[in-house]
Short mmCIF file of C-alpha atoms in Angstrom, two decimals:
data_model
loop_
_atom_site.label_atom_id
_atom_site.label_comp_id
_atom_site.label_asym_id
_atom_site.label_seq_id
_atom_site.Cartn_x
_atom_site.Cartn_y
_atom_site.Cartn_z
CA MET J 65 -77.39 290.87 140.67
CA THR J 66 -74.28 289.00 141.77
CA LYS J 67 -72.21 287.70 138.85
CA ASP J 68 -71.41 284.03 138.42
CA VAL J 69 -68.32 283.30 140.49
CA GLY J 70 -67.58 279.80 139.20
CA PRO J 71 -66.97 276.50 141.02
CA GLU J 72 -64.58 278.05 143.59
CA PRO J 73 -66.39 281.22 144.72
CA TRP J 74 -63.76 281.96 147.40
CA ARG J 75 -61.51 283.11 144.56
CA SER J 76 -63.80 286.14 144.17
CA LEU J 77 -63.39 287.22 147.79
CA PRO J 78 -60.78 289.80 148.83
CA SER J 79 -57.87 288.16 150.65
CA GLU J 80 -58.10 290.67 153.52
CA LEU J 81 -61.49 289.12 154.43
CA ALA J 82 -59.49 286.24 155.93
CA ASP J 83 -58.22 288.62 158.64
CA VAL J 84 -61.81 289.57 159.48
CA ILE J 85 -62.98 285.95 159.76
CA GLU J 86 -60.02 284.36 161.53
CA PRO J 87 -60.75 285.74 165.04
CA GLU J 88 -64.19 284.08 164.90
CA LEU J 89 -62.83 280.55 164.42
CA PRO J 90 -62.41 279.41 168.08
CA ALA J 91 -65.94 280.46 169.08
CA ALA J 92 -67.39 279.10 165.83
CA THR J 93 -65.67 275.77 166.46
CA GLU J 94 -67.18 275.38 169.92
CA GLU J 95 -70.66 276.40 168.79
CA ILE J 96 -70.55 273.97 165.85
CA LEU J 97 -69.46 271.09 168.12
CA THR J 98 -72.18 271.89 170.67
CA THR J 99 -74.89 272.14 168.00
CA ILE J 100 -73.81 268.89 166.32
CA ALA J 101 -73.97 267.03 169.65
CA ARG J 102 -77.44 268.46 170.30
CA GLU J 103 -78.98 267.93 166.84
CA VAL J 104 -77.34 264.74 165.51
CA PRO J 105 -78.44 261.78 167.71
CA GLU J 106 -75.52 259.55 166.65
CA TYR J 107 -73.06 262.21 167.86
CA ALA J 108 -74.91 263.01 171.09
CA ARG J 109 -72.15 261.85 173.41
CA PRO J 110 -69.09 263.38 175.06
CA LEU J 111 -66.44 264.34 172.52
CA GLU J 112 -63.81 262.11 174.07
CA GLY J 113 -61.29 259.60 172.82
CA ALA J 114 -60.73 258.90 169.14
CA PHE J 115 -64.33 259.78 168.27
CA GLY J 116 -64.17 263.22 169.88
CA ALA J 117 -60.72 263.94 168.49
CA GLY J 118 -61.88 263.07 164.99
CA ILE J 119 -64.92 265.35 165.09
CA ARG J 120 -63.01 268.24 166.67
CA THR J 121 -60.18 267.91 164.15
CA GLY J 122 -62.70 267.87 161.30
CA VAL J 123 -64.40 271.08 162.42
CA THR J 124 -61.17 272.91 163.32
CA GLU J 125 -59.43 271.94 160.07
CA ALA J 126 -62.49 272.86 157.98
CA LEU J 127 -62.62 276.41 159.36
CA ARG J 128 -58.84 276.89 159.21
CA GLN J 129 -58.69 275.64 155.62
CA PHE J 130 -61.57 277.87 154.52
CA VAL J 131 -59.78 280.94 155.79
CA ALA J 132 -56.55 279.77 154.11
CA LEU J 133 -58.37 279.45 150.77
CA ILE J 134 -59.65 283.04 151.01
CA ARG J 135 -56.15 284.22 151.81
CA ASP J 136 -54.53 282.17 148.99
CA PRO J 137 -56.96 280.36 146.63
CA ASP J 138 -54.06 278.81 144.70
CA ALA J 139 -52.90 276.87 147.76
CA GLY J 140 -55.59 274.30 147.00
CA ARG J 141 -57.29 271.80 149.30
CA GLU J 142 -55.19 268.68 148.75
CA PRO J 143 -53.18 268.88 152.02
CA GLY J 144 -56.40 268.75 154.12
CA ARG J 145 -58.55 266.34 152.09
CA ASP J 146 -57.34 263.29 154.01
CA VAL J 147 -59.17 264.49 157.12
CA TYR J 148 -62.58 264.33 155.43
CA VAL J 149 -61.81 261.18 153.46
CA GLY J 150 -60.89 259.66 156.82
CA LEU J 151 -64.15 260.81 158.42
CA GLY J 152 -66.08 259.03 155.66
CA ARG J 153 -64.08 255.85 156.16
CA GLY J 154 -64.67 256.07 159.89
CA GLU J 155 -68.45 256.18 159.47
CA LEU J 156 -68.37 252.84 157.63
CA ARG J 157 -66.13 251.28 160.28
CA GLN J 158 -68.63 252.39 162.94
CA GLY J 159 -71.44 250.72 161.00
CA ARG J 160 -73.22 253.99 160.18
CA THR J 161 -74.45 255.47 156.93
CA LEU J 162 -73.25 258.90 155.82
CA ASP J 163 -76.50 260.55 156.92
CA SER J 164 -75.15 261.64 160.32
CA LEU J 165 -71.95 263.08 158.90
CA GLN J 166 -73.85 264.93 156.17
CA SER J 167 -76.12 266.40 158.83
CA ALA J 168 -73.07 267.52 160.78
CA TYR J 169 -71.69 269.23 157.67
CA ARG J 170 -74.97 271.09 157.13
CA ILE J 171 -75.02 272.21 160.75
CA GLY J 172 -71.41 273.35 160.49
CA ALA J 173 -72.16 275.39 157.37
CA ARG J 174 -75.19 277.02 159.03
CA VAL J 175 -73.38 277.99 162.22
CA ALA J 176 -70.26 279.10 160.36
CA TRP J 177 -72.29 281.31 158.03
CA ARG J 178 -74.11 282.97 160.93
CA ARG J 179 -70.91 283.83 162.80
CA ILE J 180 -68.76 284.69 159.79
CA SER J 181 -71.42 286.85 158.13
CA ALA J 182 -71.94 288.74 161.41
CA ALA J 183 -68.23 289.51 161.56
CA ALA J 184 -68.24 290.57 157.88
CA ARG J 185 -71.17 292.92 158.43
CA ARG J 186 -69.43 294.49 161.41
CA ASP J 187 -66.55 295.17 159.08
CA ARG J 188 -69.03 296.75 156.62
CA ILE J 189 -68.59 294.17 153.84
CA ASP J 190 -71.07 295.09 151.08
CA ALA J 191 -74.08 292.95 150.14
CA ASP J 192 -72.55 291.56 146.94
CA GLN J 193 -69.50 290.32 148.82
CA LEU J 194 -71.73 288.80 151.52
CA ALA J 195 -73.61 286.87 148.82
CA VAL J 196 -70.33 285.55 147.43
CA LEU J 197 -69.20 284.68 150.97
CA ALA J 198 -72.38 282.64 151.53
CA GLU J 199 -71.90 280.84 148.22
CA ALA J 200 -68.26 280.15 149.11
CA ILE J 201 -69.12 278.62 152.50
CA PHE J 202 -71.74 276.24 151.12
CA ALA J 203 -69.65 275.30 148.05
CA TYR J 204 -66.75 274.55 150.37
CA ILE J 205 -68.91 272.36 152.61
CA ASP J 206 -70.08 270.47 149.49
CA GLU J 207 -66.45 269.67 148.72
CA LEU J 208 -65.85 268.39 152.25
CA SER J 209 -68.95 266.24 151.92
CA ALA J 210 -67.73 264.86 148.57
CA ASP J 211 -64.40 263.94 150.18
CA SER J 212 -66.21 261.95 152.85
CA VAL J 213 -68.38 260.20 150.27
CA GLU J 214 -65.17 259.20 148.48
CA GLY J 215 -63.68 257.87 151.73
CA TYR J 216 -66.84 255.93 152.54
CA ALA J 217 -66.83 254.37 149.06
CA GLN J 218 -63.15 253.46 149.35
CA ALA J 219 -63.78 251.74 152.67
CA GLN J 220 -66.77 249.88 151.20
CA ARG J 221 -64.66 248.56 148.33
CA GLU J 222 -61.91 247.47 150.70
CA GLN J 223 -64.39 245.88 153.06
CA GLU J 224 -66.07 244.00 150.20
CA GLY J 225 -62.66 242.88 148.92
CA GLU J 226 -61.73 241.61 152.37
CA ARG J 227 -65.11 239.91 152.71
CA GLN J 228 -64.66 238.15 149.39
CA ARG J 229 -61.14 237.07 150.33
CA ARG J 230 -62.36 235.59 153.60
CA ARG J 231 -65.23 233.84 151.82
CA ARG J 232 -62.86 232.33 149.26
CA GLU J 233 -60.70 231.04 152.13
CA LEU J 234 -63.76 229.62 153.88
CA LEU J 235 -64.99 227.89 150.73
CA ALA J 236 -61.57 226.34 150.10
CA LEU J 237 -61.59 225.09 153.70
CA LEU J 238 -65.09 223.61 153.40
CA LEU J 239 -64.20 221.80 150.16
CA ARG J 240 -61.00 220.32 151.51
CA ASP J 241 -60.73 216.54 151.24
CA PRO J 242 -59.96 215.19 153.81
CA PRO J 243 -62.10 217.64 155.80
CA ALA J 244 -60.53 220.53 157.70
CA ASP J 245 -60.74 220.61 161.50
CA GLU J 246 -64.11 221.85 162.74
CA PRO J 247 -62.66 224.65 164.95
CA ASP J 248 -60.80 226.03 161.91
CA VAL J 249 -63.99 225.95 159.84
CA ARG J 250 -66.00 227.71 162.53
CA SER J 251 -63.35 230.39 162.98
CA ALA J 252 -63.16 231.02 159.22
CA ALA J 253 -66.96 231.19 158.96
CA GLN J 254 -67.12 233.77 161.74
CA ALA J 255 -64.42 235.87 160.06
CA ALA J 256 -66.30 235.67 156.74
CA GLY J 257 -69.64 236.54 158.33
CA TRP J 258 -71.25 233.34 157.04
CA ARG J 259 -73.59 231.11 159.00
CA LEU J 260 -72.58 227.47 158.71
CA PRO J 261 -75.44 225.20 157.58
CA ARG J 262 -75.70 221.61 158.74
CA SER J 263 -75.76 220.42 155.14
CA ALA J 264 -75.10 222.01 151.78
CA ALA J 265 -74.66 221.24 148.10
CA PRO J 266 -71.94 222.55 145.77
CA LEU J 267 -73.01 224.02 142.44
CA ALA J 268 -70.33 224.03 139.71
CA VAL J 269 -70.45 226.51 136.82
CA ALA J 270 -67.93 227.92 134.36
CA GLU J 271 -65.82 230.65 135.94
CA GLU J 272 -67.15 233.25 133.52
CA ASP J 273 -70.75 232.41 134.52
CA LEU J 274 -70.18 232.60 138.28
CA ALA J 275 -70.96 236.30 138.80
CA ARG J 276 -74.20 236.00 136.85
CA VAL J 277 -75.32 232.90 138.76
CA GLY J 278 -74.21 234.33 142.11
CA ARG J 279 -76.35 237.46 141.67
CA ARG J 280 -79.43 235.29 141.18
CA LEU J 281 -78.88 233.13 144.25
CA SER J 282 -80.01 234.02 147.76
CA SER J 283 -77.60 236.03 149.90
CA ASP J 284 -76.69 233.01 152.06
CA ALA J 285 -74.95 231.24 149.14
CA LEU J 286 -71.16 231.09 149.42
CA VAL J 287 -69.77 232.03 146.00
CA ALA J 288 -66.14 231.93 144.82
CA THR J 289 -63.83 230.48 142.19
CA VAL J 290 -62.13 227.21 143.11
CA ARG J 291 -59.15 226.19 140.98
CA GLY J 292 -60.57 227.76 137.84
CA ILE J 293 -64.18 226.56 138.31
CA GLY J 294 -67.03 228.66 139.65
CA CYS J 295 -68.53 227.28 142.85
CA ALA J 296 -71.65 228.29 144.73
CA LEU J 297 -72.28 226.49 148.00
CA VAL J 298 -76.03 226.46 148.59
CA SER J 299 -77.98 225.39 151.64
CA GLY J 300 -79.48 221.93 151.61
CA ALA J 301 -82.85 223.62 151.94
CA ALA J 302 -82.43 225.62 148.70
CA ALA J 303 -85.44 225.20 146.40
CA ARG J 304 -84.90 223.50 143.06
CA SER J 305 -86.84 226.30 141.37
CA GLU J 306 -84.41 228.88 142.77
CA LEU J 307 -81.42 226.95 141.43
CA GLU J 308 -83.04 226.57 138.01
CA ARG J 309 -83.71 230.31 137.82
CA ALA J 310 -80.15 231.10 138.90
CA THR J 311 -78.63 228.82 136.25
CA GLU J 312 -80.97 229.71 133.41
CA GLY J 313 -78.99 230.06 130.21
CA VAL J 314 -75.82 228.39 131.53
CA THR J 315 -74.62 224.83 132.10
CA ALA J 316 -74.30 223.97 135.78
CA ALA J 317 -73.76 220.78 137.76
CA LEU J 318 -75.32 220.36 141.20
CA GLY J 319 -73.52 218.02 143.57
CA PRO J 320 -75.29 216.00 146.25
CA THR J 321 -76.55 217.62 149.46
CA VAL J 322 -74.27 216.32 152.21
CA PRO J 323 -73.14 217.14 155.75
CA ARG J 324 -70.34 219.73 155.91
CA ALA J 325 -67.65 217.11 156.46
CA GLU J 326 -68.47 215.50 153.09
CA LEU J 327 -68.47 218.66 150.97
CA GLY J 328 -65.05 217.91 149.48
CA GLU J 329 -66.33 214.67 147.99
CA ALA J 330 -69.54 216.33 146.79
CA TRP J 331 -67.52 219.08 145.09
CA SER J 332 -65.41 216.46 143.29
CA ILE J 333 -68.61 215.00 141.85
CA ALA J 334 -70.08 218.38 140.86
CA SER J 335 -66.89 219.68 139.23
CA ALA J 336 -66.35 216.38 137.40
CA ALA J 337 -69.90 216.56 136.05
CA LEU J 338 -69.29 220.08 134.77
CA ARG J 339 -66.10 218.98 133.01
CA ALA J 340 -67.89 215.97 131.54
CA ALA J 341 -70.74 218.16 130.28
CA ALA J 342 -68.26 220.55 128.68
CA ALA J 343 -66.55 217.60 126.96
CA GLY J 344 -69.87 216.17 125.76
CA ALA J 345 -69.56 213.01 127.86
CA ILE J 346 -72.88 213.86 129.52
CA GLU J 347 -75.85 214.80 127.42
CA GLY J 348 -78.01 217.72 128.44
CA ASP J 349 -77.63 221.36 129.38
CA GLY J 350 -79.00 223.70 132.03
CA LEU J 351 -78.96 222.38 135.60
CA LEU J 352 -77.56 218.82 135.81
CA ASP J 353 -77.90 216.57 138.85
CA ALA J 354 -74.35 215.27 139.04
CA GLU J 355 -75.26 212.26 141.18
CA ARG J 356 -77.50 210.90 138.42
CA HIS J 357 -74.48 210.57 136.14
CA LEU J 358 -72.06 208.69 138.42
CA PRO J 359 -71.38 205.81 135.96
CA GLU J 360 -70.57 208.26 133.14
CA LEU J 361 -68.39 210.28 135.50
CA LEU J 362 -66.51 207.18 136.62
CA LEU J 363 -65.65 206.37 133.02
CA PHE J 364 -64.96 209.99 132.09
CA GLU J 365 -62.60 210.58 135.00
CA SER J 366 -60.71 207.32 134.43
CA GLY J 367 -59.48 208.69 131.10
CA GLY J 368 -56.96 206.50 129.32
CA MET J 369 -57.54 203.43 131.50
CA ALA J 370 -61.17 203.14 130.40
CA GLU J 371 -60.19 203.60 126.76
CA ARG J 372 -57.49 200.93 127.06
CA LEU J 373 -60.03 198.55 128.57
CA ALA J 374 -62.33 199.27 125.61
CA GLN J 375 -59.55 198.50 123.15
CA VAL J 376 -58.83 195.14 124.82
CA ARG J 377 -62.41 193.97 125.37
CA LEU J 378 -63.75 195.13 122.00
CA ALA J 379 -60.84 193.76 119.97
CA PRO J 380 -63.10 191.02 118.44
CA LEU J 381 -64.88 193.81 116.53
CA ASP J 382 -61.73 195.30 115.00
CA ASP J 383 -62.10 193.55 111.62
CA LEU J 384 -65.69 194.72 111.05
CA THR J 385 -66.67 197.66 108.88
CA PRO J 386 -67.52 200.82 110.83
CA ALA J 387 -71.25 200.29 110.24
CA ALA J 388 -71.15 196.63 111.28
CA ARG J 389 -69.03 197.50 114.32
CA ALA J 390 -71.55 200.13 115.43
CA ARG J 391 -74.40 197.59 115.10
CA MET J 392 -72.56 194.97 117.14
CA GLU J 393 -71.55 197.45 119.85
CA GLU J 394 -75.20 198.50 120.11
CA THR J 395 -76.27 194.86 120.30
CA ALA J 396 -73.60 193.93 122.86
CA LEU J 397 -74.59 196.83 125.14
CA ALA J 398 -78.24 195.79 124.98
CA PHE J 399 -77.17 192.21 125.68
CA VAL J 400 -75.38 193.03 128.95
CA GLN J 401 -78.07 195.51 129.98
CA HIS J 402 -80.92 193.02 129.51
CA GLY J 403 -79.15 189.83 130.52
CA GLY J 404 -79.32 188.39 127.02
CA ASN J 405 -83.14 188.49 126.89
CA ALA J 406 -83.89 188.70 123.15
CA ALA J 407 -87.42 190.06 123.58
CA ALA J 408 -86.26 192.86 125.91
CA MET J 409 -83.37 193.68 123.56
CA ALA J 410 -85.75 193.88 120.58
CA ARG J 411 -87.97 196.33 122.44
CA ALA J 412 -85.03 198.46 123.59
CA LEU J 413 -83.51 198.64 120.10
CA HIS J 414 -86.85 198.88 118.27
CA LEU J 415 -85.89 195.88 116.10
CA HIS J 416 -87.70 192.73 115.00
CA PRO J 417 -86.98 189.73 117.28
CA GLN J 418 -85.67 187.79 114.28
CA THR J 419 -83.09 190.53 113.65
CA ILE J 420 -82.04 190.37 117.29
CA ARG J 421 -81.68 186.59 117.16
CA TYR J 422 -79.42 186.92 114.13
CA ARG J 423 -77.32 189.52 115.86
CA LEU J 424 -77.08 187.38 118.99
CA ARG J 425 -75.68 184.48 116.96
CA ARG J 426 -73.12 186.78 115.43
CA LEU J 427 -72.27 188.23 118.87
CA ARG J 428 -71.58 184.75 120.25
CA GLU J 429 -69.38 183.98 117.27
CA LEU J 430 -67.31 187.10 117.99
CA PHE J 431 -67.07 186.98 121.80
CA GLY J 432 -67.58 183.28 122.58
CA ASP J 433 -67.42 182.36 126.29
CA GLU J 434 -66.79 185.97 127.35
CA LEU J 435 -70.54 186.57 127.13
CA THR J 436 -71.20 184.06 129.91
CA ASP J 437 -68.24 184.89 132.18
CA PRO J 438 -69.39 187.43 134.86
CA ASP J 439 -66.05 189.28 135.08
CA ALA J 440 -65.70 189.45 131.31
CA ARG J 441 -69.26 190.69 130.94
CA PHE J 442 -68.64 193.42 133.54
CA GLU J 443 -65.53 194.60 131.71
CA LEU J 444 -67.38 194.40 128.39
CA GLU J 445 -70.12 196.66 129.71
CA LEU J 446 -67.55 199.17 130.94
CA ALA J 447 -65.84 199.10 127.56
CA LEU J 448 -69.11 199.58 125.69
CA ARG J 449 -70.19 202.44 127.93
CA THR J 450 -66.80 204.10 127.43
CA ARG J 451 -67.21 203.92 123.66
CA SER J 452 -70.80 205.12 123.93
CA ALA J 453 -69.73 208.13 126.03
CA ARG J 454 -66.96 208.94 123.59
CA SER J 455 -69.43 208.76 120.73
CA VAL J 456 -71.77 211.16 122.54
CA GLY J 457 -68.89 213.53 123.16
CA ALA J 458 -67.86 213.48 119.53
CA ARG J 459 -71.41 214.28 118.43
CA GLY J 460 -71.55 217.15 120.95
CA ALA J 461 -68.27 218.56 119.65
CA ARG J 462 -69.51 218.44 116.06
CA GLY J 463 -72.81 220.03 117.09
#
């Protein structure tokens, strides 16, 4: 029984065997190339140009390096690995899987073993050494194959990185406001391998949630980070159920579905809604329809100006106790919302009409003619909604 020769069986072969094998290399090379062209359909073409040079170099270098390892096992394989890493990378560039190259390696091992073993037998190499020689050939071919797998994987990672870079560039172009030129958009879409839809909707999520959401969306979604916010551009035909599944467990804001030229504006709405939700200015979680919250977003995005307006318009309430102020703000908001209709206000606030009438008298005492002036009433409603949004945000922060 042949003893275990370890992961590099060529180390157990006598170095003089290299002199027996070396004369066989030219004929073995030609036979391997002929057999590969005959048995591997993807390689069944004249070995010309870069393709032919690559295959011939791979076979020639493989046989030469195998003999060199028998002659000096400590020389190692590093100097020749690049050839087989490069073959793996080339298969990806040609749009093929590794199946053809792996088949070529198996054919090479089979032909090489037949020729090399015949030469060894002519030189009266004993059976144990022949067994080790066979093991060495197939272990060596496995290493070549592993090098090509590594090259293929490297090329895949680089290709995916380039694809993501081009998609990020395309997304930034599509979300530009004012819109980018159409020829530039089409060129970027072609480079990114993305089919431009007539209309789309931007979905805004936290950056840390983007990968999770992106995996759940269909493959035609354009996914990338935009200025620190996760964005997924989905087709206007995307089903609501799909979006809800994709955003399950996270807060997301869906902008309006618009023609491509209006995507920048739609993204502004979606990203603002996500910021407002994070700040508690919009109640709710899960998938939010940003367009349904435009008034809240207008106040939220205006920041200090809306708060200053609230301070000016609600100054008549400054001397009230906090509880009384809250009651009058609630009453004033119901007043402007229902046009001063006491019955409608009572229903909205779930209060007795007599209580509403009392509050209305007090409201008129505090605000006077401002309640009947259209401009003043408009500003009062903005001020009250600002305070209401801030109150919602404070409750959300405490919760």
